[in-house]
Protein backbone atom coordinates (compact mmCIF):
# COMPACT_ATOMS: atom_id res chain seq x y z
CA UNK A 1 0.00 0.00 0.00
CA UNK A 2 1.16 3.50 -0.72
CA UNK A 3 2.02 5.88 2.09
CA UNK A 4 -0.68 8.24 3.21
CA UNK A 5 -1.02 11.34 1.06
CA UNK A 6 -2.46 14.72 2.07
CA UNK A 7 -6.00 15.53 1.03
CA UNK A 8 -6.43 17.40 -2.21
CA UNK A 9 -9.15 19.96 -2.74
CA UNK A 10 -9.97 21.13 -6.24
CA UNK A 11 -12.14 23.87 -7.63
CA UNK A 12 -14.37 21.23 -9.19
CA UNK A 13 -15.35 18.85 -6.42
CA UNK A 14 -18.52 17.29 -5.16
CA UNK A 15 -19.07 15.65 -1.79
CA UNK A 16 -20.55 12.16 -1.71
CA UNK A 17 -20.99 11.08 1.90
CA UNK A 18 -17.49 11.19 3.43
CA UNK A 19 -15.85 11.56 0.01
CA UNK A 20 -14.75 14.53 -2.01
CA UNK A 21 -14.65 13.40 -5.64
CA UNK A 22 -12.81 15.64 -8.07
CA UNK A 23 -14.64 16.51 -11.29
CA UNK A 24 -13.31 18.07 -14.49
CA UNK A 25 -14.50 21.54 -15.54
CA UNK A 26 -17.70 21.74 -17.52
CA UNK A 27 -15.84 22.98 -20.54
CA UNK A 28 -14.11 19.61 -20.84
CA UNK A 29 -17.38 17.78 -21.49
CA UNK A 30 -17.81 16.05 -24.83
CA UNK A 31 -20.35 17.39 -27.30
CA UNK A 32 -23.91 16.22 -27.84
CA UNK A 33 -24.30 12.74 -29.16
CA UNK A 34 -20.99 11.48 -27.76
CA UNK A 35 -20.88 8.00 -26.25
CA UNK A 36 -19.92 7.10 -22.69
CA UNK A 37 -16.56 5.75 -23.82
CA UNK A 38 -15.71 9.24 -25.13
CA UNK A 39 -15.21 10.21 -21.48
CA UNK A 40 -12.62 7.45 -21.08
CA UNK A 41 -9.76 6.46 -23.32
CA UNK A 42 -7.93 3.15 -23.43
CA UNK A 43 -4.16 2.84 -23.57
CA UNK A 44 -2.67 -0.58 -24.26
CA UNK A 45 0.81 -1.53 -23.12
CA UNK A 46 2.53 -4.78 -23.95
CA UNK A 47 1.39 -7.42 -26.39
CA UNK A 48 -2.15 -8.85 -26.15
CA UNK A 49 -2.28 -12.46 -25.00
CA UNK A 50 0.97 -12.03 -23.08
CA UNK A 51 1.72 -11.67 -19.35
CA UNK A 52 2.99 -8.14 -19.97
CA UNK A 53 -0.24 -6.84 -21.48
CA UNK A 54 -1.98 -4.06 -19.55
CA UNK A 55 -4.91 -1.86 -20.57
CA UNK A 56 -4.93 1.44 -18.70
CA UNK A 57 -7.80 3.93 -18.69
CA UNK A 58 -7.57 7.70 -19.02
CA UNK A 59 -10.24 10.31 -18.43
CA UNK A 60 -11.32 12.85 -21.04
CA UNK A 61 -8.51 15.18 -19.96
CA UNK A 62 -5.98 12.46 -20.79
CA UNK A 63 -5.04 11.66 -17.19
CA UNK A 64 -4.58 8.10 -15.96
CA UNK A 65 -7.32 6.82 -13.65
CA UNK A 66 -8.26 3.63 -11.85
CA UNK A 67 -11.29 1.88 -13.39
CA UNK A 68 -11.87 0.27 -10.00
CA UNK A 69 -11.86 3.45 -7.90
CA UNK A 70 -12.16 6.54 -10.11
CA UNK A 71 -15.09 5.80 -12.42
CA UNK A 72 -18.34 6.68 -10.60
CA UNK A 73 -20.65 3.82 -9.72
CA UNK A 74 -23.80 5.65 -10.79
CA UNK A 75 -24.54 7.64 -13.89
CA UNK A 76 -25.64 11.22 -13.27
CA UNK A 77 -29.44 11.00 -13.07
CA UNK A 78 -29.90 14.37 -14.77
CA UNK A 79 -27.34 14.53 -17.54
CA UNK A 80 -24.19 12.98 -18.93
CA UNK A 81 -21.79 14.78 -21.27
CA UNK A 82 -24.06 17.82 -21.04
CA UNK A 83 -27.13 16.08 -22.51
CA UNK A 84 -29.98 14.11 -20.87
CA UNK A 85 -29.14 10.46 -20.31
CA UNK A 86 -31.14 8.11 -22.49
CA UNK A 87 -33.61 6.10 -20.44
CA UNK A 88 -37.00 4.56 -20.93
CA UNK A 89 -38.88 5.42 -17.74
CA UNK A 90 -38.46 8.20 -15.20
CA UNK A 91 -38.55 5.77 -12.29
CA UNK A 92 -35.42 4.10 -13.67
CA UNK A 93 -33.23 7.16 -13.24
CA UNK A 94 -31.85 5.59 -10.05
CA UNK A 95 -31.04 2.38 -11.93
CA UNK A 96 -28.31 3.68 -14.22
CA UNK A 97 -24.79 2.44 -13.52
CA UNK A 98 -21.39 2.54 -15.17
CA UNK A 99 -20.01 -0.82 -16.22
CA UNK A 100 -16.42 -1.60 -17.20
CA UNK A 101 -16.26 -4.31 -19.85
CA UNK A 102 -13.49 -6.82 -19.15
CA UNK A 103 -14.41 -9.68 -21.50
CA UNK A 104 -16.26 -9.23 -24.81
CA UNK A 105 -18.95 -11.79 -25.61
CA UNK A 106 -17.84 -14.98 -27.43
CA UNK A 107 -14.19 -14.58 -26.37
CA UNK A 108 -12.25 -16.92 -24.05
CA UNK A 109 -9.36 -14.92 -22.57
CA UNK A 110 -10.00 -14.30 -18.87
CA UNK A 111 -9.43 -10.54 -18.73
CA UNK A 112 -9.94 -8.77 -15.41
CA UNK A 113 -9.25 -5.62 -13.45
CA UNK A 114 -5.90 -6.07 -11.68
CA UNK A 115 -7.10 -5.22 -8.19
CA UNK A 116 -3.64 -5.60 -6.63
CA UNK A 117 -1.76 -3.31 -9.05
CA UNK A 118 -1.51 0.50 -8.92
CA UNK A 119 -4.37 2.14 -10.87
CA UNK A 120 -5.83 -1.33 -11.48
CA UNK A 121 -5.29 -1.82 -15.23
CA UNK A 122 -7.06 -4.65 -17.06
CA UNK A 123 -4.86 -7.69 -17.66
CA UNK A 124 -5.25 -11.34 -18.56
CA UNK A 125 -5.41 -13.54 -15.50
CA UNK A 126 -2.68 -16.15 -15.11
CA UNK A 127 -2.25 -19.21 -12.94
CA UNK A 128 1.06 -20.97 -12.35
CA UNK A 129 2.62 -18.75 -14.98
CA UNK A 130 0.09 -19.65 -17.68
CA UNK A 131 -2.48 -17.30 -19.12
CA UNK A 132 -6.05 -18.35 -18.37
CA UNK A 133 -8.78 -19.01 -20.92
CA UNK A 134 -12.27 -20.28 -20.14
CA UNK A 135 -13.34 -23.47 -21.85
CA UNK A 136 -16.19 -23.58 -24.33
CA UNK A 137 -19.27 -24.85 -22.52
CA UNK A 138 -21.35 -26.67 -25.12
CA UNK A 139 -23.03 -25.31 -27.19
CA UNK A 140 -21.48 -21.90 -26.46
CA UNK A 141 -18.24 -20.20 -27.51
CA UNK A 142 -16.45 -18.42 -24.66
CA UNK A 143 -18.38 -16.01 -22.44
CA UNK A 144 -22.05 -15.80 -23.40
CA UNK A 145 -22.45 -12.13 -22.39
CA UNK A 146 -20.26 -9.06 -22.30
CA UNK A 147 -18.68 -9.61 -18.91
CA UNK A 148 -17.31 -6.96 -16.59
CA UNK A 149 -17.72 -5.17 -13.28
CA UNK A 150 -19.31 -2.22 -11.52
CA UNK A 151 -16.73 0.36 -10.38
CA UNK A 152 -16.62 1.51 -6.77
CA UNK A 153 -17.97 -1.80 -5.45
CA UNK A 154 -16.15 -4.42 -3.42
CA UNK A 155 -17.23 -7.79 -2.05
CA UNK A 156 -15.53 -7.80 1.35
CA UNK A 157 -13.84 -11.17 2.06
CA UNK A 158 -14.16 -10.51 5.81
CA UNK A 159 -17.88 -9.72 5.79
CA UNK A 160 -20.38 -12.56 5.75
CA UNK A 161 -23.33 -11.98 3.45
CA UNK A 162 -26.62 -12.36 5.33
CA UNK A 163 -28.29 -13.93 2.29
CA UNK A 164 -25.67 -16.54 1.42
CA UNK A 165 -23.89 -17.04 4.77
CA UNK A 166 -20.59 -16.75 2.89
CA UNK A 167 -18.05 -13.93 2.73
CA UNK A 168 -17.30 -11.92 -0.41
CA UNK A 169 -14.78 -12.88 -3.08
CA UNK A 170 -12.54 -9.78 -2.72
CA UNK A 171 -13.49 -8.33 -6.13
CA UNK A 172 -15.81 -5.70 -7.59
CA UNK A 173 -19.30 -7.03 -8.38
CA UNK A 174 -19.41 -8.90 -11.70
CA UNK A 175 -21.85 -7.92 -14.44
CA UNK A 176 -23.30 -9.99 -17.28
CA UNK A 177 -24.46 -7.53 -19.96
CA UNK A 178 -27.06 -9.26 -22.14
CA UNK A 179 -27.47 -6.73 -24.95
CA UNK A 180 -27.13 -7.55 -28.65
CA UNK A 181 -23.78 -5.86 -29.32
CA UNK A 182 -20.34 -7.38 -28.80
CA UNK A 183 -18.46 -4.76 -26.77
CA UNK A 184 -14.73 -4.10 -26.38
CA UNK A 185 -12.38 -4.77 -23.49
CA UNK A 186 -12.00 -1.61 -21.43
CA UNK A 187 -15.17 -0.01 -22.77
CA UNK A 188 -17.25 1.91 -20.22
CA UNK A 189 -21.00 1.77 -20.82
CA UNK A 190 -24.22 2.74 -19.06
CA UNK A 191 -26.34 -0.20 -17.94
CA UNK A 192 -29.56 -0.74 -16.07
CA UNK A 193 -29.76 -3.59 -13.59
CA UNK A 194 -32.36 -6.32 -14.11
CA UNK A 195 -31.55 -8.96 -11.51
CA UNK A 196 -28.83 -10.98 -9.81
CA UNK A 197 -27.56 -14.52 -9.34
CA UNK A 198 -25.71 -15.71 -6.21
CA UNK A 199 -22.83 -17.96 -7.25
CA UNK A 200 -20.98 -19.73 -4.44
CA UNK A 201 -17.39 -20.29 -5.55
CA UNK A 202 -15.19 -22.19 -3.09
CA UNK A 203 -17.34 -21.01 -0.18
CA UNK A 204 -17.19 -17.36 -1.31
CA UNK A 205 -20.12 -15.23 -2.45
CA UNK A 206 -19.62 -14.18 -6.07
CA UNK A 207 -22.63 -12.12 -7.13
CA UNK A 208 -23.44 -12.00 -10.85
CA UNK A 209 -25.55 -9.03 -11.92
CA UNK A 210 -27.76 -9.26 -15.00
CA UNK A 211 -27.84 -5.95 -16.84
CA UNK A 212 -28.39 -4.42 -20.27
CA UNK A 213 -26.74 -1.55 -22.10
CA UNK A 214 -29.19 1.37 -21.99
CA UNK A 215 -28.52 2.01 -25.68
CA UNK A 216 -29.43 -1.54 -26.72
CA UNK A 217 -32.52 -1.84 -28.97
CA UNK A 218 -34.16 -4.16 -26.44
CA UNK A 219 -33.43 -2.03 -23.36
CA UNK A 220 -36.81 -0.31 -23.50
CA UNK A 221 -38.55 -3.68 -23.01
CA UNK A 222 -36.46 -4.95 -20.12
CA UNK A 223 -37.10 -3.52 -16.65
CA UNK A 224 -36.76 -6.48 -14.28
CA UNK A 225 -35.68 -10.12 -14.24
CA UNK A 226 -39.08 -11.42 -15.37
CA UNK A 227 -38.77 -9.38 -18.56
CA UNK A 228 -35.58 -11.29 -19.39
CA UNK A 229 -37.50 -14.54 -19.05
CA UNK A 230 -40.21 -13.18 -21.33
CA UNK A 231 -38.16 -11.56 -24.10
CA UNK A 232 -34.99 -13.68 -23.95
CA UNK A 233 -36.28 -17.19 -23.19
CA UNK A 234 -33.56 -19.62 -22.20
CA UNK A 235 -30.91 -16.99 -21.56
CA UNK A 236 -31.09 -17.17 -17.77
CA UNK A 237 -31.09 -20.96 -17.80
CA UNK A 238 -28.02 -20.89 -20.06
CA UNK A 239 -26.36 -18.46 -17.64
CA UNK A 240 -26.83 -20.79 -14.67
CA UNK A 241 -25.62 -23.72 -16.74
CA UNK A 242 -22.51 -21.81 -17.87
CA UNK A 243 -21.53 -20.77 -14.36
CA UNK A 244 -22.22 -24.23 -13.00
CA UNK A 245 -19.87 -26.00 -15.41
CA UNK A 246 -17.24 -23.54 -16.64
CA UNK A 247 -14.56 -24.72 -14.19
CA UNK A 248 -15.25 -28.44 -14.62
CA UNK A 249 -12.88 -28.78 -17.64
CA UNK A 250 -10.09 -27.60 -15.29
CA UNK A 251 -10.76 -30.58 -13.05
CA UNK A 252 -12.72 -28.59 -10.48
CA UNK A 253 -16.16 -29.51 -9.10
CA UNK A 254 -19.37 -27.87 -10.27
CA UNK A 255 -20.10 -24.46 -8.80
CA UNK A 256 -23.00 -24.09 -6.39
CA UNK A 257 -25.59 -21.35 -5.97
CA UNK A 258 -27.57 -19.74 -3.20
CA UNK A 259 -31.38 -19.76 -3.55
CA UNK A 260 -31.10 -23.04 -5.51
CA UNK A 261 -29.86 -21.14 -8.54
CA UNK A 262 -32.88 -18.83 -8.71
CA UNK A 263 -32.39 -15.27 -9.92
CA UNK A 264 -33.42 -12.46 -7.61
CA UNK A 265 -35.13 -9.35 -8.94
CA UNK A 266 -33.93 -5.79 -9.57
CA UNK A 267 -34.85 -4.49 -6.11
CA UNK A 268 -32.82 -7.23 -4.48
CA UNK A 269 -29.90 -6.56 -6.81
CA UNK A 270 -29.88 -2.86 -6.03
CA UNK A 271 -29.58 -3.62 -2.33
CA UNK A 272 -26.59 -5.88 -3.01
CA UNK A 273 -24.96 -3.09 -5.03
CA UNK A 274 -25.62 -0.60 -2.25
CA UNK A 275 -23.95 -2.86 0.30
CA UNK A 276 -20.93 -3.48 -1.95
CA UNK A 277 -20.56 0.26 -2.52
CA UNK A 278 -20.48 0.84 1.26
CA UNK A 279 -17.78 -1.82 1.56
CA UNK A 280 -15.78 -0.03 -1.13
CA UNK A 281 -16.11 3.27 0.75
CA UNK A 282 -14.71 1.65 3.88
CA UNK A 283 -11.88 0.21 1.80
CA UNK A 284 -10.94 3.59 0.29
CA UNK A 285 -11.05 5.30 3.69
CA UNK A 286 -8.90 2.54 5.22
CA UNK A 287 -11.62 1.60 7.69
CA UNK A 288 -11.25 -2.12 6.98
CA UNK A 289 -8.56 -4.62 6.06
CA UNK A 290 -8.09 -4.46 2.30
CA UNK A 291 -5.26 -6.97 2.27
CA UNK A 292 -3.37 -6.81 -1.03
CA UNK A 293 -6.00 -4.63 -2.76
CA UNK A 294 -4.37 -1.56 -4.27
CA UNK A 295 -6.47 1.51 -3.53
CA UNK A 296 -4.40 4.15 -5.35
CA UNK A 297 -6.75 6.65 -6.98
CA UNK A 298 -6.73 10.14 -8.50
CA UNK A 299 -10.35 11.20 -7.97
CA UNK A 300 -11.34 10.38 -4.39
CA UNK A 301 -9.49 13.22 -2.72
CA UNK A 302 -10.60 12.34 0.81
CA UNK A 303 -9.02 8.89 0.55
CA UNK A 304 -5.59 8.40 2.17
CA UNK A 305 -4.62 6.52 -1.02
CA UNK A 306 -5.21 9.51 -3.28
CA UNK A 307 -2.35 10.44 -5.63
CA UNK A 308 -1.66 13.31 -8.03
CA UNK A 309 -1.82 13.06 -11.81
CA UNK A 310 1.97 13.20 -11.96
CA UNK A 311 2.28 10.36 -9.45
CA UNK A 312 -0.26 8.33 -11.44
CA UNK A 313 1.79 8.77 -14.60
CA UNK A 314 4.93 7.62 -12.79
CA UNK A 315 3.09 4.60 -11.42
CA UNK A 316 2.00 3.55 -14.91
CA UNK A 317 5.56 3.80 -16.17
CA UNK A 318 6.92 1.81 -13.22
CA UNK A 319 4.26 -0.89 -13.54
CA UNK A 320 4.87 -1.20 -17.28
CA UNK A 321 8.65 -1.43 -16.79
CA UNK A 322 8.30 -4.03 -14.04
CA UNK A 323 5.88 -6.19 -16.02
CA UNK A 324 7.99 -5.99 -19.18
CA UNK A 325 11.09 -7.00 -17.21
CA UNK A 326 9.31 -10.04 -15.78
CA UNK A 327 8.01 -10.94 -19.25
CA UNK A 328 11.51 -10.70 -20.76
CA UNK A 329 12.95 -12.84 -17.96
CA UNK A 330 10.30 -15.48 -18.62
CA UNK A 331 11.12 -15.38 -22.33
CA UNK A 332 14.86 -15.74 -21.62
CA UNK A 333 14.19 -18.75 -19.43
CA UNK A 334 12.05 -20.30 -22.16
CA UNK A 335 14.76 -19.82 -24.82
CA UNK A 336 17.38 -21.18 -22.42
CA UNK A 337 15.23 -24.28 -21.87
CA UNK A 338 14.71 -24.77 -25.62
CA UNK A 339 18.43 -24.46 -26.25
CA UNK A 340 19.40 -27.18 -23.79
Coordinates of C-alpha atoms in Angstrom, one line a residue, residues 22-337:
X22 CA -12.8 15.6 -8.1
X23 CA -14.6 16.5 -11.3
X24 CA -13.3 18.1 -14.5
X25 CA -14.5 21.5 -15.5
X26 CA -17.7 21.7 -17.5
X27 CA -15.8 23.0 -20.5
X28 CA -14.1 19.6 -20.8
X29 CA -17.4 17.8 -21.5
X30 CA -17.8 16.1 -24.8
X31 CA -20.3 17.4 -27.3
X32 CA -23.9 16.2 -27.8
X33 CA -24.3 12.7 -29.2
X34 CA -21.0 11.5 -27.8
X35 CA -20.9 8.0 -26.2
X36 CA -19.9 7.1 -22.7
X37 CA -16.6 5.8 -23.8
X38 CA -15.7 9.2 -25.1
X39 CA -15.2 10.2 -21.5
X40 CA -12.6 7.5 -21.1
X41 CA -9.8 6.5 -23.3
X42 CA -7.9 3.2 -23.4
X43 CA -4.2 2.8 -23.6
X44 CA -2.7 -0.6 -24.3
X45 CA 0.8 -1.5 -23.1
X46 CA 2.5 -4.8 -23.9
X47 CA 1.4 -7.4 -26.4
X48 CA -2.1 -8.8 -26.1
X49 CA -2.3 -12.5 -25.0
X50 CA 1.0 -12.0 -23.1
X51 CA 1.7 -11.7 -19.4
X52 CA 3.0 -8.1 -20.0
X53 CA -0.2 -6.8 -21.5
X54 CA -2.0 -4.1 -19.5
X55 CA -4.9 -1.9 -20.6
X56 CA -4.9 1.4 -18.7
X57 CA -7.8 3.9 -18.7
X58 CA -7.6 7.7 -19.0
X59 CA -10.2 10.3 -18.4
X60 CA -11.3 12.8 -21.0
X61 CA -8.5 15.2 -20.0
X62 CA -6.0 12.5 -20.8
X63 CA -5.0 11.7 -17.2
X64 CA -4.6 8.1 -16.0
X65 CA -7.3 6.8 -13.7
X66 CA -8.3 3.6 -11.8
X67 CA -11.3 1.9 -13.4
X68 CA -11.9 0.3 -10.0
X69 CA -11.9 3.5 -7.9
X70 CA -12.2 6.5 -10.1
X71 CA -15.1 5.8 -12.4
X72 CA -18.3 6.7 -10.6
X73 CA -20.6 3.8 -9.7
X74 CA -23.8 5.7 -10.8
X75 CA -24.5 7.6 -13.9
X76 CA -25.6 11.2 -13.3
X77 CA -29.4 11.0 -13.1
X78 CA -29.9 14.4 -14.8
X79 CA -27.3 14.5 -17.5
X80 CA -24.2 13.0 -18.9
X81 CA -21.8 14.8 -21.3
X82 CA -24.1 17.8 -21.0
X83 CA -27.1 16.1 -22.5
X84 CA -30.0 14.1 -20.9
X85 CA -29.1 10.5 -20.3
X86 CA -31.1 8.1 -22.5
X87 CA -33.6 6.1 -20.4
X88 CA -37.0 4.6 -20.9
X89 CA -38.9 5.4 -17.7
X90 CA -38.5 8.2 -15.2
X91 CA -38.6 5.8 -12.3
X92 CA -35.4 4.1 -13.7
X93 CA -33.2 7.2 -13.2
X94 CA -31.8 5.6 -10.1
X95 CA -31.0 2.4 -11.9
X96 CA -28.3 3.7 -14.2
X97 CA -24.8 2.4 -13.5
X98 CA -21.4 2.5 -15.2
X99 CA -20.0 -0.8 -16.2
X100 CA -16.4 -1.6 -17.2
X101 CA -16.3 -4.3 -19.9
X102 CA -13.5 -6.8 -19.2
X103 CA -14.4 -9.7 -21.5
X104 CA -16.3 -9.2 -24.8
X105 CA -18.9 -11.8 -25.6
X106 CA -17.8 -15.0 -27.4
X107 CA -14.2 -14.6 -26.4
X108 CA -12.2 -16.9 -24.0
X109 CA -9.4 -14.9 -22.6
X110 CA -10.0 -14.3 -18.9
X111 CA -9.4 -10.5 -18.7
X112 CA -9.9 -8.8 -15.4
X113 CA -9.2 -5.6 -13.4
X114 CA -5.9 -6.1 -11.7
X115 CA -7.1 -5.2 -8.2
X116 CA -3.6 -5.6 -6.6
X117 CA -1.8 -3.3 -9.0
X118 CA -1.5 0.5 -8.9
X119 CA -4.4 2.1 -10.9
X120 CA -5.8 -1.3 -11.5
X121 CA -5.3 -1.8 -15.2
X122 CA -7.1 -4.6 -17.1
X123 CA -4.9 -7.7 -17.7
X124 CA -5.2 -11.3 -18.6
X125 CA -5.4 -13.5 -15.5
X126 CA -2.7 -16.1 -15.1
X127 CA -2.3 -19.2 -12.9
X128 CA 1.1 -21.0 -12.3
X129 CA 2.6 -18.7 -15.0
X130 CA 0.1 -19.7 -17.7
X131 CA -2.5 -17.3 -19.1
X132 CA -6.0 -18.3 -18.4
X133 CA -8.8 -19.0 -20.9
X134 CA -12.3 -20.3 -20.1
X135 CA -13.3 -23.5 -21.8
X136 CA -16.2 -23.6 -24.3
X137 CA -19.3 -24.8 -22.5
X138 CA -21.3 -26.7 -25.1
X139 CA -23.0 -25.3 -27.2
X140 CA -21.5 -21.9 -26.5
X141 CA -18.2 -20.2 -27.5
X142 CA -16.5 -18.4 -24.7
X143 CA -18.4 -16.0 -22.4
X144 CA -22.1 -15.8 -23.4
X145 CA -22.5 -12.1 -22.4
X146 CA -20.3 -9.1 -22.3
X147 CA -18.7 -9.6 -18.9
X148 CA -17.3 -7.0 -16.6
X149 CA -17.7 -5.2 -13.3
X150 CA -19.3 -2.2 -11.5
X151 CA -16.7 0.4 -10.4
X152 CA -16.6 1.5 -6.8
X153 CA -18.0 -1.8 -5.4
X154 CA -16.2 -4.4 -3.4
X155 CA -17.2 -7.8 -2.1
X156 CA -15.5 -7.8 1.3
X157 CA -13.8 -11.2 2.1
X158 CA -14.2 -10.5 5.8
X159 CA -17.9 -9.7 5.8
X160 CA -20.4 -12.6 5.8
X161 CA -23.3 -12.0 3.5
X162 CA -26.6 -12.4 5.3
X163 CA -28.3 -13.9 2.3
X164 CA -25.7 -16.5 1.4
X165 CA -23.9 -17.0 4.8
X166 CA -20.6 -16.7 2.9
X167 CA -18.1 -13.9 2.7
X168 CA -17.3 -11.9 -0.4
X169 CA -14.8 -12.9 -3.1
X170 CA -12.5 -9.8 -2.7
X171 CA -13.5 -8.3 -6.1
X172 CA -15.8 -5.7 -7.6
X173 CA -19.3 -7.0 -8.4
X174 CA -19.4 -8.9 -11.7
X175 CA -21.9 -7.9 -14.4
X176 CA -23.3 -10.0 -17.3
X177 CA -24.5 -7.5 -20.0
X178 CA -27.1 -9.3 -22.1
X179 CA -27.5 -6.7 -25.0
X180 CA -27.1 -7.6 -28.6
X181 CA -23.8 -5.9 -29.3
X182 CA -20.3 -7.4 -28.8
X183 CA -18.5 -4.8 -26.8
X184 CA -14.7 -4.1 -26.4
X185 CA -12.4 -4.8 -23.5
X186 CA -12.0 -1.6 -21.4
X187 CA -15.2 0.0 -22.8
X188 CA -17.3 1.9 -20.2
X189 CA -21.0 1.8 -20.8
X190 CA -24.2 2.7 -19.1
X191 CA -26.3 -0.2 -17.9
X192 CA -29.6 -0.7 -16.1
X193 CA -29.8 -3.6 -13.6
X194 CA -32.4 -6.3 -14.1
X195 CA -31.5 -9.0 -11.5
X196 CA -28.8 -11.0 -9.8
X197 CA -27.6 -14.5 -9.3
X198 CA -25.7 -15.7 -6.2
X199 CA -22.8 -18.0 -7.2
X200 CA -21.0 -19.7 -4.4
X201 CA -17.4 -20.3 -5.5
X202 CA -15.2 -22.2 -3.1
X203 CA -17.3 -21.0 -0.2
X204 CA -17.2 -17.4 -1.3
X205 CA -20.1 -15.2 -2.4
X206 CA -19.6 -14.2 -6.1
X207 CA -22.6 -12.1 -7.1
X208 CA -23.4 -12.0 -10.9
X209 CA -25.6 -9.0 -11.9
X210 CA -27.8 -9.3 -15.0
X211 CA -27.8 -5.9 -16.8
X212 CA -28.4 -4.4 -20.3
X213 CA -26.7 -1.6 -22.1
X214 CA -29.2 1.4 -22.0
X215 CA -28.5 2.0 -25.7
X216 CA -29.4 -1.5 -26.7
X217 CA -32.5 -1.8 -29.0
X218 CA -34.2 -4.2 -26.4
X219 CA -33.4 -2.0 -23.4
X220 CA -36.8 -0.3 -23.5
X221 CA -38.5 -3.7 -23.0
X222 CA -36.5 -5.0 -20.1
X223 CA -37.1 -3.5 -16.6
X224 CA -36.8 -6.5 -14.3
X225 CA -35.7 -10.1 -14.2
X226 CA -39.1 -11.4 -15.4
X227 CA -38.8 -9.4 -18.6
X228 CA -35.6 -11.3 -19.4
X229 CA -37.5 -14.5 -19.1
X230 CA -40.2 -13.2 -21.3
X231 CA -38.2 -11.6 -24.1
X232 CA -35.0 -13.7 -24.0
X233 CA -36.3 -17.2 -23.2
X234 CA -33.6 -19.6 -22.2
X235 CA -30.9 -17.0 -21.6
X236 CA -31.1 -17.2 -17.8
X237 CA -31.1 -21.0 -17.8
X238 CA -28.0 -20.9 -20.1
X239 CA -26.4 -18.5 -17.6
X240 CA -26.8 -20.8 -14.7
X241 CA -25.6 -23.7 -16.7
X242 CA -22.5 -21.8 -17.9
X243 CA -21.5 -20.8 -14.4
X244 CA -22.2 -24.2 -13.0
X245 CA -19.9 -26.0 -15.4
X246 CA -17.2 -23.5 -16.6
X247 CA -14.6 -24.7 -14.2
X248 CA -15.2 -28.4 -14.6
X249 CA -12.9 -28.8 -17.6
X250 CA -10.1 -27.6 -15.3
X251 CA -10.8 -30.6 -13.1
X252 CA -12.7 -28.6 -10.5
X253 CA -16.2 -29.5 -9.1
X254 CA -19.4 -27.9 -10.3
X255 CA -20.1 -24.5 -8.8
X256 CA -23.0 -24.1 -6.4
X257 CA -25.6 -21.3 -6.0
X258 CA -27.6 -19.7 -3.2
X259 CA -31.4 -19.8 -3.6
X260 CA -31.1 -23.0 -5.5
X261 CA -29.9 -21.1 -8.5
X262 CA -32.9 -18.8 -8.7
X263 CA -32.4 -15.3 -9.9
X264 CA -33.4 -12.5 -7.6
X265 CA -35.1 -9.3 -8.9
X266 CA -33.9 -5.8 -9.6
X267 CA -34.9 -4.5 -6.1
X268 CA -32.8 -7.2 -4.5
X269 CA -29.9 -6.6 -6.8
X270 CA -29.9 -2.9 -6.0
X271 CA -29.6 -3.6 -2.3
X272 CA -26.6 -5.9 -3.0
X273 CA -25.0 -3.1 -5.0
X274 CA -25.6 -0.6 -2.2
X275 CA -24.0 -2.9 0.3
X276 CA -20.9 -3.5 -1.9
X277 CA -20.6 0.3 -2.5
X278 CA -20.5 0.8 1.3
X279 CA -17.8 -1.8 1.6
X280 CA -15.8 0.0 -1.1
X281 CA -16.1 3.3 0.8
X282 CA -14.7 1.6 3.9
X283 CA -11.9 0.2 1.8
X284 CA -10.9 3.6 0.3
X285 CA -11.1 5.3 3.7
X286 CA -8.9 2.5 5.2
X287 CA -11.6 1.6 7.7
X288 CA -11.3 -2.1 7.0
X289 CA -8.6 -4.6 6.1
X290 CA -8.1 -4.5 2.3
X291 CA -5.3 -7.0 2.3
X292 CA -3.4 -6.8 -1.0
X293 CA -6.0 -4.6 -2.8
X294 CA -4.4 -1.6 -4.3
X295 CA -6.5 1.5 -3.5
X296 CA -4.4 4.1 -5.4
X297 CA -6.7 6.7 -7.0
X298 CA -6.7 10.1 -8.5
X299 CA -10.4 11.2 -8.0
X300 CA -11.3 10.4 -4.4
X301 CA -9.5 13.2 -2.7
X302 CA -10.6 12.3 0.8
X303 CA -9.0 8.9 0.5
X304 CA -5.6 8.4 2.2
X305 CA -4.6 6.5 -1.0
X306 CA -5.2 9.5 -3.3
X307 CA -2.4 10.4 -5.6
X308 CA -1.7 13.3 -8.0
X309 CA -1.8 13.1 -11.8
X310 CA 2.0 13.2 -12.0
X311 CA 2.3 10.4 -9.5
X312 CA -0.3 8.3 -11.4
X313 CA 1.8 8.8 -14.6
X314 CA 4.9 7.6 -12.8
X315 CA 3.1 4.6 -11.4
X316 CA 2.0 3.6 -14.9
X317 CA 5.6 3.8 -16.2
X318 CA 6.9 1.8 -13.2
X319 CA 4.3 -0.9 -13.5
X320 CA 4.9 -1.2 -17.3
X321 CA 8.7 -1.4 -16.8
X322 CA 8.3 -4.0 -14.0
X323 CA 5.9 -6.2 -16.0
X324 CA 8.0 -6.0 -19.2
X325 CA 11.1 -7.0 -17.2
X326 CA 9.3 -10.0 -15.8
X327 CA 8.0 -10.9 -19.2
X328 CA 11.5 -10.7 -20.8
X329 CA 13.0 -12.8 -18.0
X330 CA 10.3 -15.5 -18.6
X331 CA 11.1 -15.4 -22.3
X332 CA 14.9 -15.7 -21.6
X333 CA 14.2 -18.8 -19.4
X334 CA 12.1 -20.3 -22.2
X335 CA 14.8 -19.8 -24.8
X336 CA 17.4 -21.2 -22.4
X337 CA 15.2 -24.3 -21.9

